[in-house]
XYZ file of C-alpha atoms in Angstrom:
275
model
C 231.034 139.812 12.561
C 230.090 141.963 15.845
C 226.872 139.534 15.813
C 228.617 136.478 15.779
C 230.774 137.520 18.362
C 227.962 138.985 20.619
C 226.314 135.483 20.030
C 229.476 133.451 21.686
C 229.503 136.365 24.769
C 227.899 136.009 27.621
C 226.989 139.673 29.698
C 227.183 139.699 33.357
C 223.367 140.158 34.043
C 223.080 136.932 31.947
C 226.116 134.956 33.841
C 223.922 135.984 37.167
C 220.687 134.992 36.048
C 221.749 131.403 34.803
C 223.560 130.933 37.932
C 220.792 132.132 40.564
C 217.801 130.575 38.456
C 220.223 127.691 37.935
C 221.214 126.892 41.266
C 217.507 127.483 42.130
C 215.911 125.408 39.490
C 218.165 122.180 40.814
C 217.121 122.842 44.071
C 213.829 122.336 43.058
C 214.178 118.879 41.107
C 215.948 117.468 44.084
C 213.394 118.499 46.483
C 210.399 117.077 43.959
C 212.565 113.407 44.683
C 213.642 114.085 48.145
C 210.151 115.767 49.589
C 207.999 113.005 51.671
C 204.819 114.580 50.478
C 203.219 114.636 47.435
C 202.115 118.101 48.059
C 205.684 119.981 48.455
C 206.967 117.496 45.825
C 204.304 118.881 43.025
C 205.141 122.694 44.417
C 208.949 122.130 43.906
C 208.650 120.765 40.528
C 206.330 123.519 39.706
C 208.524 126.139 40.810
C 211.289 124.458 38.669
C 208.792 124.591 35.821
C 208.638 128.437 35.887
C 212.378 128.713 36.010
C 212.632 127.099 32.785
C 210.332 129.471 31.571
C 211.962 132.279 32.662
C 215.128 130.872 30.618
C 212.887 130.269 27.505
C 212.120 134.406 27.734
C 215.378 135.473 28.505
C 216.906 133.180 25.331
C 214.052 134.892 23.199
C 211.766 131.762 22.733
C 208.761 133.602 24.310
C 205.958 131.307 22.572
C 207.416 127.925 24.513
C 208.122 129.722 27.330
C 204.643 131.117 27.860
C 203.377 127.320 26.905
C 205.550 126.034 29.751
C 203.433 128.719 32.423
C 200.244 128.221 30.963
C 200.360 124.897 29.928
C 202.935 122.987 31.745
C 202.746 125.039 35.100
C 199.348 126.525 35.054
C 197.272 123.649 33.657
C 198.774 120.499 34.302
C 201.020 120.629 37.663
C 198.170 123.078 38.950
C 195.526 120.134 38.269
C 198.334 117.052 39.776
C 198.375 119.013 42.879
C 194.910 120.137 42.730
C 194.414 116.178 43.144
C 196.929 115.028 45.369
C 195.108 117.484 47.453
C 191.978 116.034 47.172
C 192.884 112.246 47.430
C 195.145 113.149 50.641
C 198.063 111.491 49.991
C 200.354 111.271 52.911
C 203.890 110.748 53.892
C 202.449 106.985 54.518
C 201.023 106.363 51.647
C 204.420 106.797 49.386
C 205.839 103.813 51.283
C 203.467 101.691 50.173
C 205.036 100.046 47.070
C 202.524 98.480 44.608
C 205.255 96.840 42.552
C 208.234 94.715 44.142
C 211.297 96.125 43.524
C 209.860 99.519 41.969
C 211.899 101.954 44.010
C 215.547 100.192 43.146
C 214.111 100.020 39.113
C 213.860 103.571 39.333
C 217.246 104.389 41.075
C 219.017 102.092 38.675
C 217.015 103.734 35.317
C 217.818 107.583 37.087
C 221.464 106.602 37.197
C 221.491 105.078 33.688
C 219.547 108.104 32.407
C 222.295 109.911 34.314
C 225.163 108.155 32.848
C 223.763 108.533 28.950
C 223.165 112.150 29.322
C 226.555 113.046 30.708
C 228.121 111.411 28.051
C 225.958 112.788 25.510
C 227.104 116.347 26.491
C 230.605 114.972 26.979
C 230.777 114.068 23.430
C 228.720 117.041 21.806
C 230.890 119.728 20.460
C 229.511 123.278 18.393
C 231.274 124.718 15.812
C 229.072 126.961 15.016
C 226.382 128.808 17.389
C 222.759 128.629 15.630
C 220.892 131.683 17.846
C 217.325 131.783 17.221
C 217.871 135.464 15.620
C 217.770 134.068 11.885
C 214.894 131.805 12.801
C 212.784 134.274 14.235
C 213.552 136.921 11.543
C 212.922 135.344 8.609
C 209.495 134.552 9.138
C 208.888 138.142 11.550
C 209.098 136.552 14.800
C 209.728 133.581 17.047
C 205.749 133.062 17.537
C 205.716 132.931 13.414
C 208.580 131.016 12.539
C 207.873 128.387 15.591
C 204.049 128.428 13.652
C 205.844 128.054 9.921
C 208.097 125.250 11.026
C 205.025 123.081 12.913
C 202.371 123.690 10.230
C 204.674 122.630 7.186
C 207.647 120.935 7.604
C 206.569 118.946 11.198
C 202.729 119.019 10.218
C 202.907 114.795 10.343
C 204.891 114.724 13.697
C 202.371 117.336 15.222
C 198.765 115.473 14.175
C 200.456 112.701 15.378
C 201.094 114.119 18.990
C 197.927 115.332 19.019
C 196.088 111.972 17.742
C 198.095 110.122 20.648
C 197.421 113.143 23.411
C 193.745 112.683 22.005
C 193.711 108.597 22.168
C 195.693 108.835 25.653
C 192.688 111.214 26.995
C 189.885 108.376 25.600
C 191.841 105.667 27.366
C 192.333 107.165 30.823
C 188.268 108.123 30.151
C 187.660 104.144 29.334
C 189.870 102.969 31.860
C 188.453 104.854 34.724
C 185.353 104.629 34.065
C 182.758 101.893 35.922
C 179.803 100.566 34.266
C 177.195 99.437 36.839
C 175.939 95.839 36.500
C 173.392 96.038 39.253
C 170.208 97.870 40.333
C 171.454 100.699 43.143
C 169.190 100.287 46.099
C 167.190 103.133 47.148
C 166.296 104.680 50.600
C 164.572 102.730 51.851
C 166.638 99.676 51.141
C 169.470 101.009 52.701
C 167.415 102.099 56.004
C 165.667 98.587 56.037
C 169.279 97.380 55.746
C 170.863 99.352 58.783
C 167.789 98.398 60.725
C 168.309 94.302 60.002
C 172.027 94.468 60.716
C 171.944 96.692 64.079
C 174.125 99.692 62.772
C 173.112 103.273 63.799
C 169.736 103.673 62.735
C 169.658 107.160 62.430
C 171.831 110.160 60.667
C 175.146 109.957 62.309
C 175.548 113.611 64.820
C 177.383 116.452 63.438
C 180.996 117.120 64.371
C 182.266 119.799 66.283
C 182.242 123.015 65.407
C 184.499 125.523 66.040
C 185.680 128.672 65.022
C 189.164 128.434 64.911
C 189.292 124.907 63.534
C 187.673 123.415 60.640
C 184.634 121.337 61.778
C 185.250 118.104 59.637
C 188.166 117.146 61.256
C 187.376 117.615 65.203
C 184.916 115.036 66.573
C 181.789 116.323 68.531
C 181.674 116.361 72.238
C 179.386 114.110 74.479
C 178.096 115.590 77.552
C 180.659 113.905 79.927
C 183.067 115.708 77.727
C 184.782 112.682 75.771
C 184.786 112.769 72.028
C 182.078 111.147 70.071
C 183.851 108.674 67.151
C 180.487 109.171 65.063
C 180.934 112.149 64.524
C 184.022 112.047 62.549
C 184.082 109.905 58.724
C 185.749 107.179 59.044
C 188.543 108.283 56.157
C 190.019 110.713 58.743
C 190.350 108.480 61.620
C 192.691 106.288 59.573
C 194.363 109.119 57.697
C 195.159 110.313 61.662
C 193.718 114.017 60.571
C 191.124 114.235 63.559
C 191.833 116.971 65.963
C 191.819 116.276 69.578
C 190.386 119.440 70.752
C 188.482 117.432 73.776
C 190.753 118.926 77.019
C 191.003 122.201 75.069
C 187.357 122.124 74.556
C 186.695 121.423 78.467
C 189.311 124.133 79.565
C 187.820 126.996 77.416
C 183.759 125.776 78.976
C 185.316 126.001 82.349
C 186.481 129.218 82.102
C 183.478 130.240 80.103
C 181.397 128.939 83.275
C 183.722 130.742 85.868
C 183.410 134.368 83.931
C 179.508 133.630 83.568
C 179.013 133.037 87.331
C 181.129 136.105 88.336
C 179.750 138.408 86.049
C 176.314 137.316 87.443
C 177.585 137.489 90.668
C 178.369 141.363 89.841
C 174.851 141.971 88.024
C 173.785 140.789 91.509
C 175.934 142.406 93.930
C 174.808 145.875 91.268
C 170.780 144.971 91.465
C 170.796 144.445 95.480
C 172.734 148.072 95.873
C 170.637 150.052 93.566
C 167.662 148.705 95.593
C-alpha cells in the first residue's frame, strides 16, 4: 500500500527538477525553431536532448537514457552539427526555400501536430500508475527486462527497425554517390587549359597570414597595401567570411616602421657616444 502511494507522490527535489529541466528543455526546442543559424539551432536541440536524458535517469530508465547521450546526443546531433559546420550554412542560406510553399506546410502540420497531441492528453486518463519497479524487478533490472521484452516479445518489430535503419543507410550511400562517366584530365591538361583560356597561369599567392587571425579567411596584401582577391577561394568571398584586415594591416607596419627607425636612431645616437 505505502508503494502505491509513494508511486502517485511526487517529493519536492523531484517537483524542482521537472520544473527547472522542464522550463529549460522548452527553451531549448523553441530556440532549435526560432535560432537563424543552423549552428545554435543543432546546439539547442542538443542541449534539449540531454535534458530528456536526465529525466530518463531520474524516472529509473537508465539504459534509454544513456542511449539518448550516446546515441541520440553524442553520435548523431554531434555528427549534424559536425556538418553544418563544415558545409557553412548561414543565416542566408535558410531563406532560400527549395520547395514553394514549404515554410507555411510546416507551420500548418506543427499546429495540426499541436492540436492532435493536446487532445490526446486531454482525453487520456490513468487509473492505475504502472512504475517501471515491477518491470525492472522481475527480470533483475531495467537494462534486463528492457533486453527480455526486445529480444522476445518485440524481436519482429526490432529486425525490422534495424533492416529499414540498414536499407535507409544503403540508400543515402546510393543516392549520394556519383559514378564518373568521363576520363578526369590530368596535369597537364588542366595547365594547357589555363594557358589557352588566359586564366592565371600559375599557383594562385598565399593569403595572409597572421597571428591573431586565421590565414584562410584574410586576403594577402599587395605592396601598395590593397588586398589581393587571389588570394582568398572564391567560396569565402560569396559566403562574406573574408576579413578586411588591409587598414589594420597598414597601421600596425607603420608603427612597426616608426619603432624600427627610432630604436636605430638610439643604437646610433649609443655607437657615436661610446666612440
Amino acid at each position: 500500500m505505502s508503494a502505491n502511494l509513494a508511486a502517485y507522490a511526487t517529493s519536492s527535489g523531484e517537483a524542482f527538477q521537472f520544473w527547472v529541466l522542464g522550463t529549460v528543455a522548452v527553451v531549448g526546442a523553441l530556440a532549435t525553431i526560432l535560432m537563424k543559424r543552423a549552428v545554435h539551432s543543432a546546439l539547442s536541440l542538443a542541449g534539449t536532448m540531454i535534458i530528456l536524458a536526465v529525466f530518463y535517469l531520474a524516472n529509473g530508465a537508465y539504459f534509454l537514457g544513456i542511449v539518448q547521450i550516446v546515441v541520440y546526443t553524442g553520435a548523431i546531433m554531434m555528427l549534424f552539427l559536425f556538418v553544418v559546420m563544415l558545409v557553412g550554412v548561414t543565416a542566408a542560406d535558410s531563406l532560400k526555400e527549395t520547395i514553394k510553399g514549404q515554410r507555411w506546410w510546416a507551420v500548418a502540420c506543427g499546429l495540426g501536430f499541436g492540436i492532435l497531441l493536446a487532445a490526446g492528453i486531454g482525453n487520456a486518463s490513468l487509473n492505475e500508475f504502472a512504475g517501471l519497479g515491477a518491470a525492472n524487478s522481475a527480470h533483475g533490472g531495467n537494462v534486463e527486462g528492457l533486453a527480455a521484452l526486445i529480444f522476445t516479445k518485440y524481436v519482429f518489430a526490432f529486425e525490422i527497425t534495424g533492416a529499414l535503419l540498414i536499407t535507409a543507410a544503403v540508400g543515402a550511400m546510393v543516392l549520394t554517390h556519383r559514378e564518373r562517366t568521363e576520363r578526369a584530365a590530368t596535369q597537364r591538361e588542366l595547365s594547357e587549359q589555363r594557358v589557352r583560356e588566359g586564366t592565371h597561369v600559375p599557383p594562385l599567392p598565399a593569403p595572409g597570414v597572421y597571428a591573431r587571425h586565421n590565414a584562410v579567411d584574410i586576403a594577402g596584401l599587395l605592396p601598395d597595401g590593397t588586398p589581393a582577391e587571389l588570394t582568398v577561394m572564391q567560396t569565402l568571398r560569396k559566403r562574406g567570411q573574408i576579413r578586411d584586415v588591409s587598414t589594420e594591416a597598414l597601421a600596425d607596419l607603420k608603427a612597426l616602421e616608426q619603432r624600427s627607425e627610432e630604436r636605430l636612431g638610439r643604437d646610433r645616437d649609443e655607437e657615436e657616444a661610446t666612440r
